[in-house]
mmCIF file of C-alpha atoms and ligand atoms in Angstrom:
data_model
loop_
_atom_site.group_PDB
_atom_site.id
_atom_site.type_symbol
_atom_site.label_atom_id
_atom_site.label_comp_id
_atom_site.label_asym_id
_atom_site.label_seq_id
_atom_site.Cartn_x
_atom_site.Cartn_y
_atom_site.Cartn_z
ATOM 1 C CA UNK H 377 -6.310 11.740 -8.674
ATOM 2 C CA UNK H 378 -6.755 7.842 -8.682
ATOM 3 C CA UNK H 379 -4.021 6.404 -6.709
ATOM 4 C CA UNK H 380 -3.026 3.036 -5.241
ATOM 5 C CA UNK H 381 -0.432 2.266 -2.724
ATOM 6 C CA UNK H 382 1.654 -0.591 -3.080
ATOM 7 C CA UNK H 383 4.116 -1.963 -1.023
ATOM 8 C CA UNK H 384 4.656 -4.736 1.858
ATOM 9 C CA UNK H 385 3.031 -4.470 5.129
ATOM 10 C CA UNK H 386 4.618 -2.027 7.471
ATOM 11 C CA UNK H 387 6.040 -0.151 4.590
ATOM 12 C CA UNK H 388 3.726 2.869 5.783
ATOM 13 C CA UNK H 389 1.046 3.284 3.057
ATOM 14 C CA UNK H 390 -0.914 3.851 5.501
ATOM 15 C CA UNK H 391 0.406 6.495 7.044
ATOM 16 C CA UNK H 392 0.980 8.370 3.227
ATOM 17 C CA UNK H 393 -2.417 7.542 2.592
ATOM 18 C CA UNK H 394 -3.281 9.726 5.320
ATOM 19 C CA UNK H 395 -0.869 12.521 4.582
ATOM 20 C CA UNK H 396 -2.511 12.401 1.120
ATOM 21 C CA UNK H 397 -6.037 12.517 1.783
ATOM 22 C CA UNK H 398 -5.759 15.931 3.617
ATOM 23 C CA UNK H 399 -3.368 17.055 0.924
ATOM 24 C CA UNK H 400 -5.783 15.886 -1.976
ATOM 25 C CA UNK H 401 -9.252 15.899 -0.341
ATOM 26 C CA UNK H 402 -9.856 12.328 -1.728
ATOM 27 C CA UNK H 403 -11.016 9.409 0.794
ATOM 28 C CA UNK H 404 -8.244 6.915 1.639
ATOM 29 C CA UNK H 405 -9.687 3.679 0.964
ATOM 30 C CA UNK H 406 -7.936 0.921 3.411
ATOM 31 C CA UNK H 407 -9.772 -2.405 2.436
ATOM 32 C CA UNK H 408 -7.358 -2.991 6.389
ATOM 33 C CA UNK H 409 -9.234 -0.677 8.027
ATOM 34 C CA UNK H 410 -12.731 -1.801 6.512
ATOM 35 C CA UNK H 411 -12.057 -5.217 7.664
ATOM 36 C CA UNK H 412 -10.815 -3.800 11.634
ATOM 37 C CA UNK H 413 -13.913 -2.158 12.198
ATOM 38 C CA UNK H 414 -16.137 -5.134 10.658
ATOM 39 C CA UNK H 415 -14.283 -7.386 13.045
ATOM 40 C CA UNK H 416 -14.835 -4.829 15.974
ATOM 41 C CA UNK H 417 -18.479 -4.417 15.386
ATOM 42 C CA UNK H 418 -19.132 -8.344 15.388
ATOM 43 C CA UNK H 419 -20.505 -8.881 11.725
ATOM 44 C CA UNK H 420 -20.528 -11.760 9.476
ATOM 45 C CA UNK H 421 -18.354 -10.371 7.734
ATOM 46 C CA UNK H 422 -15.748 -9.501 10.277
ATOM 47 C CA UNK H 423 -15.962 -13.049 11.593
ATOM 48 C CA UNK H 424 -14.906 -14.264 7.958
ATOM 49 C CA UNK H 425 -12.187 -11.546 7.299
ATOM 50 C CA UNK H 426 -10.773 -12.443 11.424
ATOM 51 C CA UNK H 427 -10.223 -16.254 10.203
ATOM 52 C CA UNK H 428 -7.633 -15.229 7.465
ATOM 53 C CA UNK H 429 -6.278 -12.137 9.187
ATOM 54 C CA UNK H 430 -5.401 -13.733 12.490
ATOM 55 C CA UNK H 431 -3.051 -16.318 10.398
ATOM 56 C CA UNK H 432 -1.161 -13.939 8.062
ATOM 57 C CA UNK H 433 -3.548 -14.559 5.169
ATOM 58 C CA UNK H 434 -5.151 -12.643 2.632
ATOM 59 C CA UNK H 435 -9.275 -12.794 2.860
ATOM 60 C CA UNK H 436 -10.552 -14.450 -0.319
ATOM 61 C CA UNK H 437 -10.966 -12.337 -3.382
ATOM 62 C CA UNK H 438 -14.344 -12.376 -3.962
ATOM 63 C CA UNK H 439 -14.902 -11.369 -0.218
ATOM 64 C CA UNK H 440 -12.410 -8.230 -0.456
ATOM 65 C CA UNK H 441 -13.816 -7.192 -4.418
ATOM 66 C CA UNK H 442 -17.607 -7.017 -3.623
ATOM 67 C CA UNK H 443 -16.091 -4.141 -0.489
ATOM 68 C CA UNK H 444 -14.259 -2.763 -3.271
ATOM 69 C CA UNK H 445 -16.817 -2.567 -5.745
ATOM 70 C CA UNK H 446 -19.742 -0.585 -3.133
ATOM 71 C CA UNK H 447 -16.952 1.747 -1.585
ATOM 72 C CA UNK H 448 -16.103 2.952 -5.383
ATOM 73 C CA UNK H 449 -19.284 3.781 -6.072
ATOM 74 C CA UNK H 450 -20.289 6.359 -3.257
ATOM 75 C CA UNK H 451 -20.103 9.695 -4.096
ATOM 76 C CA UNK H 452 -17.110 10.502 -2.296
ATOM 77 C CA UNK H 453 -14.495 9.134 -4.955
ATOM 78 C CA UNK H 454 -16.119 11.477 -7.961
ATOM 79 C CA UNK H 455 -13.126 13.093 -7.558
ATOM 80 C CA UNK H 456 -10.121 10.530 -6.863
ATOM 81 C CA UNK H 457 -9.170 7.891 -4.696
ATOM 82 C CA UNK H 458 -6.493 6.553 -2.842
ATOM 83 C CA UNK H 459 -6.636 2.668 -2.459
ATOM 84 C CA UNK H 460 -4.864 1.679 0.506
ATOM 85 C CA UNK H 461 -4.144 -2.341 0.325
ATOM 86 C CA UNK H 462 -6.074 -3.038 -2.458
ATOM 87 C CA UNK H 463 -5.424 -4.326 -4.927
ATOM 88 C CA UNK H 464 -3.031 -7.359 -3.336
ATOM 89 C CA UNK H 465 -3.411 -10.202 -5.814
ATOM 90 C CA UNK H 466 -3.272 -10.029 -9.661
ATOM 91 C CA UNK H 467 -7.310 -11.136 -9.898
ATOM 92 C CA UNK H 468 -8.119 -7.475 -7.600
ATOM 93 C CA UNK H 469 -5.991 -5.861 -10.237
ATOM 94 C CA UNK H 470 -7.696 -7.317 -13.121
ATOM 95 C CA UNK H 471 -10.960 -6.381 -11.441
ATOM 96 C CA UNK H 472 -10.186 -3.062 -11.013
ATOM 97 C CA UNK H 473 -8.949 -2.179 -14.029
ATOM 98 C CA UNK H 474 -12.599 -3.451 -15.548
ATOM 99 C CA UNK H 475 -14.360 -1.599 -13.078
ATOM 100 C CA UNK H 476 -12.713 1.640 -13.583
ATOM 101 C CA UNK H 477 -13.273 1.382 -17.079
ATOM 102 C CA UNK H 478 -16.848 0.349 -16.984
ATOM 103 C CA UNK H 479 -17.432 3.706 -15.018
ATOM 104 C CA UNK H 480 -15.000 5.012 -17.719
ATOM 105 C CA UNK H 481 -12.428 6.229 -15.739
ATOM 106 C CA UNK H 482 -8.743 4.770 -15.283
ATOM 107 C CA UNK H 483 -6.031 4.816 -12.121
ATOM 108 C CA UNK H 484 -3.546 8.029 -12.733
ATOM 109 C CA UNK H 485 -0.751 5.970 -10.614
ATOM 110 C CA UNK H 486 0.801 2.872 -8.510
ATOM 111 C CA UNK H 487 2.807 4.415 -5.912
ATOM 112 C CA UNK H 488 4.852 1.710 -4.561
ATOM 113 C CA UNK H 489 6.841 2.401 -1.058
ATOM 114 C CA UNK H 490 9.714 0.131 -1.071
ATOM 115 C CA UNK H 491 11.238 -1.406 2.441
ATOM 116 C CA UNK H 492 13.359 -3.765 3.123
ATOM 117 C CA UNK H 493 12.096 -7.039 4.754
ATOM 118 C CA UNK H 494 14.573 -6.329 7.771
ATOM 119 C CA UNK H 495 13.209 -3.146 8.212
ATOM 120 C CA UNK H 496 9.681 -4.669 8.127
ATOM 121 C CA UNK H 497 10.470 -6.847 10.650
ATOM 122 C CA UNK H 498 11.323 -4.499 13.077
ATOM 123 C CA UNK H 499 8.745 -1.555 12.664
ATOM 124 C CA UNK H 500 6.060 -4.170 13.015
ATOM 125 C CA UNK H 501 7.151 -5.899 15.908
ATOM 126 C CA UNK H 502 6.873 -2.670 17.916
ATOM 127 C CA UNK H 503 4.213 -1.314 16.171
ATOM 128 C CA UNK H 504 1.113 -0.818 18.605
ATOM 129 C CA UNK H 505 -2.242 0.507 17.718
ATOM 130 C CA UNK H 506 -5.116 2.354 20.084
ATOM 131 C CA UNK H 507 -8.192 0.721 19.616
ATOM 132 C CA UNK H 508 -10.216 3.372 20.719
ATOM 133 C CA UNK H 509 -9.805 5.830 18.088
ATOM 134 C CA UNK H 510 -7.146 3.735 15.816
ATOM 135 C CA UNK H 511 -4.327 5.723 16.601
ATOM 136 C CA UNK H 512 -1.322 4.314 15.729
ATOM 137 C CA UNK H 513 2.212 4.187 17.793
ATOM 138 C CA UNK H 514 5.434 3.124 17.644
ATOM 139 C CA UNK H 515 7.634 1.950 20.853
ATOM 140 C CA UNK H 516 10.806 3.319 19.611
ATOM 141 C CA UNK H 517 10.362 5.310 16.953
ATOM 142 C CA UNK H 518 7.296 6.788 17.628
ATOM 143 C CA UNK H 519 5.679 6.167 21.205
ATOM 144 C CA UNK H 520 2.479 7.384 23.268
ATOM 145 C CA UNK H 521 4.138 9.875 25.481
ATOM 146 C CA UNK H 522 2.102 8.174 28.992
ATOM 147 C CA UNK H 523 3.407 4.660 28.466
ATOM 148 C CA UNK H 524 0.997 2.055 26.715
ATOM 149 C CA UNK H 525 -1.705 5.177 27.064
ATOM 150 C CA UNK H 526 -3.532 6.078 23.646
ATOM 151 C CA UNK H 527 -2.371 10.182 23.704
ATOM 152 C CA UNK H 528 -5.962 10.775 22.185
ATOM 153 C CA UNK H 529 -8.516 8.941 23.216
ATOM 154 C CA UNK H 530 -6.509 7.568 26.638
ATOM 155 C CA UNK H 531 -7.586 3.830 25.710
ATOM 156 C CA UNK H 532 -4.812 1.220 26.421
ATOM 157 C CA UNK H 533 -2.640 0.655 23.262
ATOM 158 C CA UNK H 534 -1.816 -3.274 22.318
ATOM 159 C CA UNK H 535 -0.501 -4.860 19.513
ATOM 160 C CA UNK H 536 -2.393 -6.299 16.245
ATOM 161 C CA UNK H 537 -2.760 -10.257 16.203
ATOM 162 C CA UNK H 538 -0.940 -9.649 12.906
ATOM 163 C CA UNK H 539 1.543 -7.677 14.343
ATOM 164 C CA UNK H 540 3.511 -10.314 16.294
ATOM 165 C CA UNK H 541 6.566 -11.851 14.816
ATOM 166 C CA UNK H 542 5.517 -15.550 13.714
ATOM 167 C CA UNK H 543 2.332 -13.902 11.635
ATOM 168 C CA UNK H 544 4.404 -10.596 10.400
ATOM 169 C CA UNK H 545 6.847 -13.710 8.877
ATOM 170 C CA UNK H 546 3.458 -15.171 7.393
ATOM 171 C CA UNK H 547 2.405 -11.876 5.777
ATOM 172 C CA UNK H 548 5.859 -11.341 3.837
ATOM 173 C CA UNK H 549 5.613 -14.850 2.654
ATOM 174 C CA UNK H 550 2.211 -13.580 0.993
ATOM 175 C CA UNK H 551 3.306 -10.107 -0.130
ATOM 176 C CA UNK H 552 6.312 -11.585 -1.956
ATOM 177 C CA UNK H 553 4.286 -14.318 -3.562
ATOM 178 C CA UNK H 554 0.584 -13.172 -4.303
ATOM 179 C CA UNK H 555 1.167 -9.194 -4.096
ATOM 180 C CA UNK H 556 4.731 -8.441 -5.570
ATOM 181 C CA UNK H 557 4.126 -9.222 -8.634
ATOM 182 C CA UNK H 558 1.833 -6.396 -9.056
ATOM 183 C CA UNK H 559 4.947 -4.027 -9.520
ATOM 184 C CA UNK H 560 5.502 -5.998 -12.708
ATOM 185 C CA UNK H 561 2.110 -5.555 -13.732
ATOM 186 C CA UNK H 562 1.611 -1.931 -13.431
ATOM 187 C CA UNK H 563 5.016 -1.264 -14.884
ATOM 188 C CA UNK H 564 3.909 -2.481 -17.915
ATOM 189 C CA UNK H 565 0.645 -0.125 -17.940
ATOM 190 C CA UNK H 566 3.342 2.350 -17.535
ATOM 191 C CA UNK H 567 1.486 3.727 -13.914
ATOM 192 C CA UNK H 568 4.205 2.487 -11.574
ATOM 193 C CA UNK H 569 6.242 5.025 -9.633
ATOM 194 C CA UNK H 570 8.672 3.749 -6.994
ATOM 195 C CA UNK H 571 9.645 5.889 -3.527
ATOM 196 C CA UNK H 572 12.216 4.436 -0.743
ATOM 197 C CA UNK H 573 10.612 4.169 2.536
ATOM 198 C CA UNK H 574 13.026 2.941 4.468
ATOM 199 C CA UNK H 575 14.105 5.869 6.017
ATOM 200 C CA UNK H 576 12.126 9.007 8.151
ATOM 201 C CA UNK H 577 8.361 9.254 7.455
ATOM 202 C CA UNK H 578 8.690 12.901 6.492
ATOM 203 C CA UNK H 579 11.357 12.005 3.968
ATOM 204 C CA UNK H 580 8.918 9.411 2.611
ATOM 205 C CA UNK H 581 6.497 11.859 2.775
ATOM 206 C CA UNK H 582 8.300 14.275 0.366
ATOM 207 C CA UNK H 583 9.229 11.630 -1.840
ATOM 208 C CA UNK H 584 5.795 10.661 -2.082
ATOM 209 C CA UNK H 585 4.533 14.473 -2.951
ATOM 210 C CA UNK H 586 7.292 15.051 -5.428
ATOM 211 C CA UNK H 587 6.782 11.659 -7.340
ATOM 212 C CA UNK H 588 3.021 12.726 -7.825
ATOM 213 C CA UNK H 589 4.072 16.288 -8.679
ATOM 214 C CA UNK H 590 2.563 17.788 -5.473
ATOM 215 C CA UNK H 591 5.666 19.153 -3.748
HETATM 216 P P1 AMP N 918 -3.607 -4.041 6.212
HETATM 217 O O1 AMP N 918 -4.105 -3.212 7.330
HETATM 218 O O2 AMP N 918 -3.766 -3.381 4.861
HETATM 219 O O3 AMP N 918 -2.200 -4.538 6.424
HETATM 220 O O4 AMP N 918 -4.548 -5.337 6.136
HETATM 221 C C1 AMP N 918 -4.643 -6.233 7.223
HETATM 222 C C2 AMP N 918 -5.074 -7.613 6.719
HETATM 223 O O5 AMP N 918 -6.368 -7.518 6.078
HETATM 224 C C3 AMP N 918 -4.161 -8.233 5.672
HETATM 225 O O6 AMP N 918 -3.040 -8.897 6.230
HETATM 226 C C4 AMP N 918 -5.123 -9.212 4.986
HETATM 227 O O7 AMP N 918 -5.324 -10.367 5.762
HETATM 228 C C5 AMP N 918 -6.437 -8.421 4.986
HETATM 229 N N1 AMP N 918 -6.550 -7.635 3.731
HETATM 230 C C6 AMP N 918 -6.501 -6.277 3.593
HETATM 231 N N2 AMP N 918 -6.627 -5.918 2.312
HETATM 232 C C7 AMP N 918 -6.751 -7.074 1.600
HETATM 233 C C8 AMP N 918 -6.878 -7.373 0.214
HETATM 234 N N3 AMP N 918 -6.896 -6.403 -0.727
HETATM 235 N N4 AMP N 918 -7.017 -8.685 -0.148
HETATM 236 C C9 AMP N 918 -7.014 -9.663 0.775
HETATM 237 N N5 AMP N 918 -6.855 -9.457 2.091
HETATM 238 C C10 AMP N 918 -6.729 -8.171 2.506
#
């Protein structure tokens, strides 16, 4: 299956991502993720993608599509994908629709996980990640059970730059203006499918299975 996961930051595509990759043995693609470890690692690259992170902002589009473009093309995705947070802006769409069909393939669905901004708000202000092994946490809703302690790899947890309030703000600004208005776009292809994830992440997770016929 050739997926993509739509939907605001915080809304938890990562976290279905994840459930979905063991489910469908296809690689979860998180363009997030690619950037993190390019930042932790020191490289040109990770200086670049830091500059726009740090303030909220999307890395330029020819920065993210060339990452695109080589990750596609390993052998791994033969089989399916799942696109985590990519595409964002109507020019990544357009470019991945060409590239699929240049390798003459096309995307099966856009799973979009709706949440409220509200809702947003507060999962990502107490959202803390380990960044040891990437771990993620929750200090409500889904805590390390030593406090601030990584339950896996035992490294300190702290929050994402992007995490805290003033650039979570920031990053809904963006979503609403540059990355919304990809819902619109792959409902007229016909590939959108919509789930609520406003509420448990197992009841997301069922919704998720159940709208790609996986239950
Ligand atoms: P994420 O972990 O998906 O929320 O991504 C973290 C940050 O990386 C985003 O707020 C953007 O600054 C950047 N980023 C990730 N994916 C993209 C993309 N497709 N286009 C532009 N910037 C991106």
């Amino acid at each position: 299956m050739r997926l993509i996961l739509l939907g605001a930051p915080g809304s938890g595509k990562g976290t279905q991502a994840t459930m979905l990759q063991e489910k469908l043995s296809i690689p979860h693609i998180s363009t997030g993720d690619i950037f993190r470890s390019n930042i932790k690692s020191g490289t040109e690259l990770g200086k670049l993608a830091k500059s726009y992170i740090d303030k909220g902002q999307l890395v330029p589009d020819s920065v993210t599509i060339d990452i695109v473009k080589d990750r596609l093309l390993q052998d791994d995705c033969k089989n399916g994908f799942i696109l985590d947070g990519f595409p964002r802006t109507i020019p990544q769409a357009e470019y991945l629709e060409d590239a699929l069909k240049n390798m003459g393939i096309a995307l099966d669905v856009a799973l979009n996980i709706h949440v409220e901004d509200s809702e947003i708000i507060k999962r990502m202000s107490g959202r803390r990640v380990c960044p040891g092994c990437g771990m993620t946490y929750h200090l409500i809703y889904n805590p390390p059970k030593e406090n601030g302690v990584c339950d896996g790899c035992k490294s300190g947890v702290i929050q994402r730059e992007d995490d805290k309030e003033e650039t979570v703000l920031s990053r809904l600004k963006v979503y609403h203006q540059q990355t919304e208005p990809l819902i619109e776009f792959y409902k007229a292809k016909g590939k959108l499918v919509t789930v609520e994830g406003q509420d448990k992440v197992e009841d997301t997770s069922k919704e998720v299975l159940k709208a790609l016929g996986k239950a």
